[in-house]
PDB file of C-alpha atoms in Angstrom:
ATOM      1  CA  MET C 810      -0.006  -0.045  -0.015  1.00 40.00           C
ATOM      2  CA  SER C 811       1.473   3.215  -1.069  1.00 37.00           C
ATOM      3  CA  THR C 812       1.112   6.298   1.253  1.00 40.00           C
ATOM      4  CA  GLU C 813       3.309   8.804  -0.440  1.00 42.00           C
ATOM      5  CA  ARG C 814       2.381  12.455   0.140  1.00 47.00           C
ATOM      6  CA  ASP C 815       1.389  13.215  -3.591  1.00 57.00           C
ATOM      7  CA  ASP C 816      -0.404   9.909  -4.186  1.00 86.00           C
ATOM      8  CA  TRP C 817      -4.189  10.140  -4.672  1.00 97.00           C
ATOM      9  CA  PRO C 818      -6.637   7.390  -5.593  1.00 96.00           C
ATOM     10  CA  GLU C 819      -7.760   7.251  -9.260  1.00 95.00           C
ATOM     11  CA  GLY C 820     -11.327   8.456  -9.921  1.00 94.00           C
ATOM     12  CA  VAL C 821     -11.818   9.953  -6.514  1.00 97.00           C
ATOM     13  CA  ALA C 822     -12.509  13.749  -6.171  1.00 97.00           C
ATOM     14  CA  ARG C 823     -10.930  16.064  -3.836  1.00 97.00           C
ATOM     15  CA  HIS C 824     -12.389  19.330  -2.371  1.00 96.00           C
ATOM     16  CA  VAL C 825     -10.152  21.235  -0.182  1.00 97.00           C
ATOM     17  CA  LEU C 826     -11.816  24.290   1.545  1.00 95.00           C
ATOM     18  CA  PRO C 827     -10.411  26.999   3.764  1.00 94.00           C
ATOM     19  CA  SER C 828     -13.357  27.093   6.080  1.00 94.00           C
ATOM     20  CA  VAL C 829     -16.737  25.322   6.401  1.00 94.00           C
ATOM     21  CA  ASP C 830     -19.487  24.847   9.055  1.00 93.00           C
ATOM     22  CA  SER C 831     -18.989  21.117   9.162  1.00 93.00           C
ATOM     23  CA  THR C 832     -17.439  18.790   6.355  1.00 95.00           C
ATOM     24  CA  MET C 833     -20.367  16.327   7.023  1.00 94.00           C
ATOM     25  CA  ASP C 834     -22.927  19.119   6.165  1.00 94.00           C
ATOM     26  CA  GLU C 835     -20.920  20.098   3.166  1.00 95.00           C
ATOM     27  CA  ALA C 836     -20.951  16.490   2.159  1.00 94.00           C
ATOM     28  CA  ALA C 837     -24.735  16.498   2.259  1.00 93.00           C
ATOM     29  CA  ARG C 838     -24.941  19.585   0.153  1.00 94.00           C
ATOM     30  CA  LEU C 839     -22.484  18.201  -2.470  1.00 93.00           C
ATOM     31  CA  ALA C 840     -23.829  14.679  -2.583  1.00 92.00           C
ATOM     32  CA  PRO C 841     -26.553  15.252  -5.205  1.00 91.00           C
ATOM     33  CA  GLY C 842     -24.143  16.579  -7.694  1.00 90.00           C
ATOM     34  CA  LEU C 843     -21.385  13.936  -7.311  1.00 89.00           C
ATOM     35  CA  SER C 844     -20.709  11.302  -9.911  1.00 88.00           C
ATOM     36  CA  GLY C 845     -18.463   9.245  -7.623  1.00 92.00           C
ATOM     37  CA  SER C 846     -16.600   9.155  -4.370  1.00 96.00           C
ATOM     38  CA  ALA C 847     -15.168  12.454  -3.142  1.00 97.00           C
ATOM     39  CA  TRP C 848     -13.074  13.672   0.021  1.00 98.00           C
ATOM     40  CA  ILE C 849     -14.117  16.898   1.487  1.00 97.00           C
ATOM     41  CA  PHE C 850     -11.273  18.528   3.628  1.00 97.00           C
ATOM     42  CA  ALA C 851     -11.457  21.655   5.503  1.00 94.00           C
ATOM     43  CA  HIS C 852      -8.627  23.712   7.117  1.00 93.00           C
ATOM     44  CA  GLU C 853     -11.239  25.119   9.617  1.00 90.00           C
ATOM     45  CA  GLN C 854     -14.637  23.781  10.850  1.00 87.00           C
ATOM     46  CA  THR C 855     -16.846  26.384  12.556  1.00 86.00           C
ATOM     47  CA  ALA C 856     -19.786  23.968  13.568  1.00 80.00           C
ATOM     48  CA  ALA C 857     -18.221  20.508  13.753  1.00 68.00           C
ATOM     49  CA  ARG C 858     -20.221  17.766  15.282  1.00 65.00           C
ATOM     50  CA  GLY C 859     -19.742  14.259  16.429  1.00 59.00           C
ATOM     51  CA  ARG C 860     -21.924  11.190  17.334  1.00 59.00           C
ATOM     52  CA  ARG C 861     -25.626  12.015  18.158  1.00 52.00           C
ATOM     53  CA  GLY C 862     -25.209  15.543  16.945  1.00 51.00           C
ATOM     54  CA  ARG C 863     -22.833  16.479  19.797  1.00 57.00           C
ATOM     55  CA  ALA C 864     -20.686  19.598  19.253  1.00 53.00           C
ATOM     56  CA  TRP C 865     -17.097  18.683  18.550  1.00 58.00           C
ATOM     57  CA  ARG C 866     -14.227  21.021  18.703  1.00 63.00           C
ATOM     58  CA  ALA C 867     -11.889  21.156  15.634  1.00 70.00           C
ATOM     59  CA  PRO C 868      -8.782  23.284  16.666  1.00 82.00           C
ATOM     60  CA  SER C 869      -6.136  24.405  14.230  1.00 87.00           C
ATOM     61  CA  GLY C 870      -3.549  21.655  13.485  1.00 94.00           C
ATOM     62  CA  ASN C 871      -6.092  18.916  13.685  1.00 95.00           C
ATOM     63  CA  PHE C 872      -7.543  16.967  10.919  1.00 96.00           C
ATOM     64  CA  SER C 873     -11.189  17.152   9.611  1.00 93.00           C
ATOM     65  CA  ALA C 874     -12.504  15.455   6.578  1.00 97.00           C
ATOM     66  CA  THR C 875     -15.439  13.532   5.197  1.00 98.00           C
ATOM     67  CA  LEU C 876     -15.663  11.003   2.372  1.00 98.00           C
ATOM     68  CA  VAL C 877     -18.814  10.752   0.374  1.00 96.00           C
ATOM     69  CA  MET C 878     -19.442   7.681  -1.462  1.00 95.00           C
ATOM     70  CA  ARG C 879     -22.196   5.248  -2.965  1.00 91.00           C
ATOM     71  CA  PRO C 880     -21.406   1.765  -1.788  1.00 89.00           C
ATOM     72  CA  GLU C 881     -23.275  -1.262  -3.369  1.00 82.00           C
ATOM     73  CA  GLY C 882     -25.266  -3.617  -1.259  1.00 78.00           C
ATOM     74  CA  GLY C 883     -27.737  -1.421   0.653  1.00 74.00           C
ATOM     75  CA  LEU C 884     -27.708   0.098   4.199  1.00 75.00           C
ATOM     76  CA  ALA C 885     -26.392  -2.962   6.112  1.00 75.00           C
ATOM     77  CA  HIS C 886     -23.552  -3.282   3.661  1.00 87.00           C
ATOM     78  CA  ALA C 887     -22.870   0.451   3.841  1.00 91.00           C
ATOM     79  CA  ALA C 888     -22.507   0.183   7.659  1.00 91.00           C
ATOM     80  CA  LEU C 889     -19.579  -2.147   7.278  1.00 96.00           C
ATOM     81  CA  TYR C 890     -17.612   0.844   5.813  1.00 97.00           C
ATOM     82  CA  SER C 891     -17.186   1.989   9.403  1.00 96.00           C
ATOM     83  CA  PHE C 892     -14.564  -0.908   9.728  1.00 98.00           C
ATOM     84  CA  VAL C 893     -12.885  -0.092   6.398  1.00 98.00           C
ATOM     85  CA  ALA C 894     -12.570   3.457   7.494  1.00 98.00           C
ATOM     86  CA  ALA C 895     -11.137   2.443  10.859  1.00 98.00           C
ATOM     87  CA  LEU C 896      -8.473   0.255   9.209  1.00 98.00           C
ATOM     88  CA  ALA C 897      -7.532   3.112   6.837  1.00 98.00           C
ATOM     89  CA  LEU C 898      -7.168   5.505   9.555  1.00 98.00           C
ATOM     90  CA  GLU C 899      -5.061   3.212  11.734  1.00 98.00           C
ATOM     91  CA  ALA C 900      -2.859   2.495   8.754  1.00 98.00           C
ATOM     92  CA  ALA C 901      -2.246   6.190   7.878  1.00 98.00           C
ATOM     93  CA  LEU C 902      -1.627   7.002  11.510  1.00 98.00           C
ATOM     94  CA  ALA C 903       0.926   4.066  11.915  1.00 97.00           C
ATOM     95  CA  HIS C 904       2.809   5.549   8.724  1.00 96.00           C
ATOM     96  CA  VAL C 905       3.181   8.882  10.437  1.00 96.00           C
ATOM     97  CA  ALA C 906       3.580   7.792  14.034  1.00 95.00           C
ATOM     98  CA  GLY C 907       6.358   5.283  13.487  1.00 88.00           C
ATOM     99  CA  PRO C 908       7.014   1.776  14.672  1.00 85.00           C
ATOM    100  CA  HIS C 909       6.979   2.577  18.535  1.00 87.00           C
ATOM    101  CA  ALA C 910       3.468   3.972  18.531  1.00 93.00           C
ATOM    102  CA  ARG C 911       0.858   1.637  20.013  1.00 97.00           C
ATOM    103  CA  LEU C 912      -2.290   1.859  17.760  1.00 98.00           C
ATOM    104  CA  THR C 913      -5.435  -0.169  18.250  1.00 98.00           C
ATOM    105  CA  ILE C 914      -9.098   0.203  17.150  1.00 98.00           C
ATOM    106  CA  LYS C 915     -11.855   0.423  19.856  1.00 97.00           C
ATOM    107  CA  TRP C 916     -15.168  -0.934  18.654  1.00 97.00           C
ATOM    108  CA  PRO C 917     -16.453  -0.099  16.202  1.00 93.00           C
ATOM    109  CA  ASN C 918     -14.156   2.614  14.881  1.00 92.00           C
ATOM    110  CA  ASP C 919     -12.284   4.851  17.468  1.00 95.00           C
ATOM    111  CA  VAL C 920      -8.569   4.700  16.916  1.00 98.00           C
ATOM    112  CA  LEU C 921      -6.587   4.705  20.022  1.00 98.00           C
ATOM    113  CA  LEU C 922      -2.821   5.717  20.415  1.00 98.00           C
ATOM    114  CA  ASN C 923      -0.966   4.438  23.408  1.00 97.00           C
ATOM    115  CA  GLY C 924      -4.395   3.645  25.090  1.00 95.00           C
ATOM    116  CA  GLY C 925      -5.950   7.143  24.471  1.00 96.00           C
ATOM    117  CA  LYS C 926      -8.397   8.257  21.779  1.00 96.00           C
ATOM    118  CA  VAL C 927      -6.553   9.899  18.908  1.00 97.00           C
ATOM    119  CA  ALA C 928      -9.426   9.862  16.287  1.00 96.00           C
ATOM    120  CA  GLY C 929     -12.979   9.122  15.702  1.00 93.00           C
ATOM    121  CA  ILE C 930     -15.379   8.220  12.885  1.00 95.00           C
ATOM    122  CA  LEU C 931     -18.910   9.341  12.191  1.00 94.00           C
ATOM    123  CA  LEU C 932     -20.829   7.402   9.452  1.00 95.00           C
ATOM    124  CA  GLU C 933     -24.196   8.733   8.196  1.00 93.00           C
ATOM    125  CA  SER C 934     -26.488   7.793   5.355  1.00 91.00           C
ATOM    126  CA  LEU C 935     -27.525  10.517   2.874  1.00 89.00           C
ATOM    127  CA  GLN C 936     -30.353  10.409   0.325  1.00 72.00           C
ATOM    128  CA  GLY C 937     -31.713   7.310   1.932  1.00 63.00           C
ATOM    129  CA  ALA C 938     -29.389   4.406   1.703  1.00 62.00           C
ATOM    130  CA  GLU C 939     -27.791   5.320  -1.523  1.00 83.00           C
ATOM    131  CA  THR C 940     -24.976   7.622  -0.298  1.00 92.00           C
ATOM    132  CA  ILE C 941     -22.934   7.628   2.811  1.00 94.00           C
ATOM    133  CA  ALA C 942     -20.740  10.260   4.403  1.00 96.00           C
ATOM    134  CA  ILE C 943     -17.776   9.051   6.585  1.00 97.00           C
ATOM    135  CA  GLY C 944     -16.700  11.874   8.773  1.00 96.00           C
ATOM    136  CA  ILE C 945     -13.091  11.504  10.262  1.00 96.00           C
ATOM    137  CA  GLY C 946     -11.443  13.714  12.993  1.00 94.00           C
ATOM    138  CA  VAL C 947      -7.837  13.116  14.112  1.00 96.00           C
ATOM    139  CA  ASN C 948      -6.129  14.974  16.915  1.00 96.00           C
ATOM    140  CA  LEU C 949      -2.928  15.523  15.008  1.00 97.00           C
ATOM    141  CA  ALA C 950      -1.674  18.399  17.053  1.00 97.00           C
ATOM    142  CA  VAL C 951      -4.021  19.040  20.048  1.00 95.00           C
ATOM    143  CA  ALA C 952      -6.231  16.858  22.211  1.00 93.00           C
ATOM    144  CA  PRO C 953      -9.340  18.049  23.926  1.00 83.00           C
ATOM    145  CA  GLU C 954      -9.231  18.882  27.681  1.00 78.00           C
ATOM    146  CA  ARG C 955     -10.855  16.400  29.969  1.00 70.00           C
ATOM    147  CA  SER C 956     -13.473  18.890  30.878  1.00 61.00           C
ATOM    148  CA  GLU C 957     -14.564  19.172  27.251  1.00 64.00           C
ATOM    149  CA  ILE C 958     -15.601  15.409  27.018  1.00 67.00           C
ATOM    150  CA  GLU C 959     -18.071  13.265  28.806  1.00 67.00           C
ATOM    151  CA  PRO C 960     -16.885  12.002  32.227  1.00 62.00           C
ATOM    152  CA  GLU C 961     -16.641   8.307  31.243  1.00 69.00           C
ATOM    153  CA  ALA C 962     -15.262   8.858  27.709  1.00 73.00           C
ATOM    154  CA  MET C 963     -11.888   7.544  26.750  1.00 82.00           C
ATOM    155  CA  ALA C 964      -9.088   9.976  27.674  1.00 89.00           C
ATOM    156  CA  PRO C 965      -8.118  12.006  24.568  1.00 94.00           C
ATOM    157  CA  VAL C 966      -4.598  12.193  23.238  1.00 96.00           C
ATOM    158  CA  SER C 967      -2.877  13.757  20.259  1.00 97.00           C
ATOM    159  CA  LEU C 968      -0.355  12.317  17.808  1.00 98.00           C
ATOM    160  CA  LEU C 969       2.043  15.248  18.635  1.00 97.00           C
ATOM    161  CA  GLY C 970       1.740  14.738  22.360  1.00 96.00           C
ATOM    162  CA  GLU C 971       2.284  11.027  22.284  1.00 97.00           C
ATOM    163  CA  THR C 972       4.986  10.668  19.546  1.00 96.00           C
ATOM    164  CA  GLY C 973       6.397  14.076  18.931  1.00 96.00           C
ATOM    165  CA  MET C 974       5.580  13.675  15.208  1.00 96.00           C
ATOM    166  CA  GLN C 975       4.054  16.490  13.278  1.00 96.00           C
ATOM    167  CA  ILE C 976       2.074  16.600  10.009  1.00 97.00           C
ATOM    168  CA  ALA C 977       0.057  19.073   8.464  1.00 97.00           C
ATOM    169  CA  PRO C 978      -3.632  18.193   8.079  1.00 97.00           C
ATOM    170  CA  VAL C 979      -3.679  18.738   4.400  1.00 97.00           C
ATOM    171  CA  ASP C 980      -0.702  16.397   4.082  1.00 97.00           C
ATOM    172  CA  PHE C 981      -2.388  13.687   6.120  1.00 98.00           C
ATOM    173  CA  LEU C 982      -5.324  13.549   3.691  1.00 98.00           C
ATOM    174  CA  PRO C 983      -3.656  11.719   0.751  1.00 98.00           C
ATOM    175  CA  MET C 984      -2.190   9.169   3.082  1.00 98.00           C
ATOM    176  CA  LEU C 985      -5.731   8.508   4.442  1.00 98.00           C
ATOM    177  CA  ALA C 986      -7.279   8.570   1.048  1.00 98.00           C
ATOM    178  CA  GLN C 987      -4.729   6.086  -0.266  1.00 98.00           C
ATOM    179  CA  ALA C 988      -5.202   3.809   2.734  1.00 98.00           C
ATOM    180  CA  PHE C 989      -8.945   3.856   2.365  1.00 98.00           C
ATOM    181  CA  ASP C 990      -8.673   3.021  -1.213  1.00 98.00           C
ATOM    182  CA  HIS C 991      -6.551   0.015  -0.409  1.00 98.00           C
ATOM    183  CA  TYR C 992      -8.961  -1.399   2.181  1.00 98.00           C
ATOM    184  CA  ASP C 993     -12.080  -0.586  -0.021  1.00 97.00           C
ATOM    185  CA  ARG C 994     -10.557  -2.709  -2.902  1.00 96.00           C
ATOM    186  CA  GLN C 995      -9.972  -5.575  -0.330  1.00 97.00           C
ATOM    187  CA  PHE C 996     -13.604  -5.064   0.725  1.00 97.00           C
ATOM    188  CA  ARG C 997     -14.981  -5.212  -2.830  1.00 94.00           C
ATOM    189  CA  ASP C 998     -12.609  -7.944  -3.941  1.00 96.00           C
ATOM    190  CA  TYR C 999     -12.656 -10.296  -0.937  1.00 96.00           C
ATOM    191  CA  GLY C1000     -15.736  -9.395   1.108  1.00 96.00           C
ATOM    192  CA  PHE C1001     -16.108  -8.535   4.803  1.00 97.00           C
ATOM    193  CA  ASP C1002     -14.085 -11.439   6.042  1.00 97.00           C
ATOM    194  CA  ALA C1003     -10.805  -9.824   4.880  1.00 97.00           C
ATOM    195  CA  ILE C1004     -11.889  -6.581   6.685  1.00 98.00           C
ATOM    196  CA  ARG C1005     -13.112  -8.538   9.790  1.00 98.00           C
ATOM    197  CA  ASN C1006      -9.792 -10.328  10.051  1.00 98.00           C
ATOM    198  CA  ALA C1007      -7.710  -7.277   9.628  1.00 98.00           C
ATOM    199  CA  TRP C1008      -9.804  -5.325  12.226  1.00 98.00           C
ATOM    200  CA  LEU C1009      -9.611  -8.171  14.766  1.00 98.00           C
ATOM    201  CA  ALA C1010      -5.871  -8.080  14.506  1.00 98.00           C
ATOM    202  CA  ARG C1011      -5.958  -4.474  15.666  1.00 98.00           C
ATOM    203  CA  ALA C1012      -8.982  -4.614  18.168  1.00 98.00           C
ATOM    204  CA  ALA C1013      -8.564  -3.106  21.570  1.00 97.00           C
ATOM    205  CA  ARG C1014      -9.268  -5.196  24.489  1.00 97.00           C
ATOM    206  CA  LEU C1015     -10.188  -8.350  22.408  1.00 98.00           C
ATOM    207  CA  GLY C1016     -10.560 -11.360  24.866  1.00 97.00           C
ATOM    208  CA  GLU C1017     -10.838  -8.978  27.798  1.00 98.00           C
ATOM    209  CA  GLU C1018     -13.627  -7.756  29.910  1.00 97.00           C
ATOM    210  CA  ILE C1019     -15.482  -4.650  28.742  1.00 97.00           C
ATOM    211  CA  THR C1020     -18.745  -2.747  29.452  1.00 96.00           C
ATOM    212  CA  ALA C1021     -21.389  -2.114  26.718  1.00 96.00           C
ATOM    213  CA  ARG C1022     -24.085   0.406  27.470  1.00 94.00           C
ATOM    214  CA  VAL C1023     -27.224   0.062  25.097  1.00 91.00           C
ATOM    215  CA  GLY C1024     -29.841   2.610  25.933  1.00 87.00           C
ATOM    216  CA  GLY C1025     -30.613   2.068  29.551  1.00 88.00           C
ATOM    217  CA  GLU C1026     -29.180  -1.432  29.778  1.00 92.00           C
ATOM    218  CA  THR C1027     -25.532  -2.141  30.765  1.00 94.00           C
ATOM    219  CA  TYR C1028     -23.800  -5.435  29.873  1.00 95.00           C
ATOM    220  CA  ARG C1029     -20.466  -6.579  31.111  1.00 96.00           C
ATOM    221  CA  GLY C1030     -18.574  -9.487  29.715  1.00 97.00           C
ATOM    222  CA  THR C1031     -15.684 -10.760  27.478  1.00 98.00           C
ATOM    223  CA  PHE C1032     -15.165  -9.132  24.174  1.00 98.00           C
ATOM    224  CA  GLU C1033     -15.054 -12.326  22.103  1.00 98.00           C
ATOM    225  CA  THR C1034     -15.183 -11.285  18.410  1.00 98.00           C
ATOM    226  CA  ILE C1035     -17.376  -9.392  15.711  1.00 98.00           C
ATOM    227  CA  ASP C1036     -19.735 -11.266  13.558  1.00 97.00           C
ATOM    228  CA  GLN C1037     -20.340 -10.982   9.885  1.00 96.00           C
ATOM    229  CA  THR C1038     -22.605  -7.967  10.370  1.00 95.00           C
ATOM    230  CA  GLY C1039     -19.963  -6.192  12.433  1.00 96.00           C
ATOM    231  CA  ALA C1040     -21.866  -6.693  15.634  1.00 97.00           C
ATOM    232  CA  LEU C1041     -19.768  -7.047  18.854  1.00 98.00           C
ATOM    233  CA  ILE C1042     -19.968 -10.543  20.484  1.00 98.00           C
ATOM    234  CA  LEU C1043     -19.940 -10.340  24.166  1.00 97.00           C
ATOM    235  CA  THR C1044     -19.777 -13.344  26.422  1.00 97.00           C
ATOM    236  CA  THR C1045     -21.644 -12.494  29.694  1.00 95.00           C
ATOM    237  CA  PRO C1046     -22.630 -14.521  32.709  1.00 93.00           C
ATOM    238  CA  GLU C1047     -26.103 -14.811  31.095  1.00 92.00           C
ATOM    239  CA  GLY C1048     -24.749 -16.059  27.789  1.00 95.00           C
ATOM    240  CA  ARG C1049     -23.530 -14.910  24.407  1.00 96.00           C
ATOM    241  CA  ARG C1050     -24.795 -11.618  23.265  1.00 96.00           C
ATOM    242  CA  ALA C1051     -24.615  -9.842  19.805  1.00 97.00           C
ATOM    243  CA  ILE C1052     -24.577  -5.957  20.108  1.00 96.00           C
ATOM    244  CA  SER C1053     -25.128  -3.941  17.047  1.00 94.00           C
ATOM    245  CA  ALA C1054     -24.826  -0.545  18.535  1.00 92.00           C
ATOM    246  CA  ALA C1055     -23.643   0.584  22.053  1.00 93.00           C
ATOM    247  CA  ASP C1056     -21.231   2.905  23.959  1.00 92.00           C
ATOM    248  CA  ILE C1057     -18.289   0.792  25.120  1.00 94.00           C
ATOM    249  CA  PHE C1058     -16.208   1.347  28.205  1.00 92.00           C
ATOM    250  CA  PHE C1059     -13.014  -0.298  29.410  1.00 89.00           C
TER     251      PHE C1059
END
C-alpha cells in the first residue's frame, strides 16, 4: 500500500476548503451533484459535530475530512464501511507515528494511540441508503481537555503529544485517502471476511472484559469477536450476546 504524500486514488475527487461549518454538512450539500466518491477537507470547521449531533471542537492543526461515496449492497453493507474507515485511519496514523506507537481500534471505529483516543469516525447515510458520508477527525496536534468530554469517555490524546511527530492536516489527507482505497478494494474483492480479520488483529481489549451500554441497559462481559454484520459478540454470565450499537467502556 502506497502512502506517499502526492499519491491520490484514481477516480476519487478532492475538495479542499479554507473554512466550512462542518465537512459532514458540506458532504450532504455536495452529494446530489457527485458522480463518484469524493473527499471533502477543511482547514477550519466552525460547527463541527460528532456522534448523536454532539458539538465537536476542531482546533487548528487537527484533521477534519469527510468521504462521500455510494457503496453497493444497501444500508447493512454500507454500515460495514465503518470498519474499512477504521483500518484506513489506523494505517495512515501508523505511517506517520512510527514503529513504536501503539495503535489499536476500539469497537467499532475509534482509533486509540497508546491507550488514548486519537481519532474518531462518524458514518451517516445521505439520500436514503444510496450515499454515505464518513466523517473523520484526528487529533494530530491538540487533544481536547478532559473537561470538554463526557466523564466516562476515553481519555483523548494527540499524535504530537504522544509521539512528537508533526504533520500538516492537508498532508495527512492523501495518506488517508490512499489507505482507504486499499481497504475498500479488499472489501470489494474479498468481502467482509478480509476486513473483519484485519480489524480483529488491531482490536483493543479483544478477549478482555469490557462494558457495553445500550440505551438504559448495561452489559459486562468478555469481548469475544465481531460477527459478519460487524456486531460485537460479548460473552456475559447470562450467555453470548450480539450487540449492534452501544457505547463501550474499558
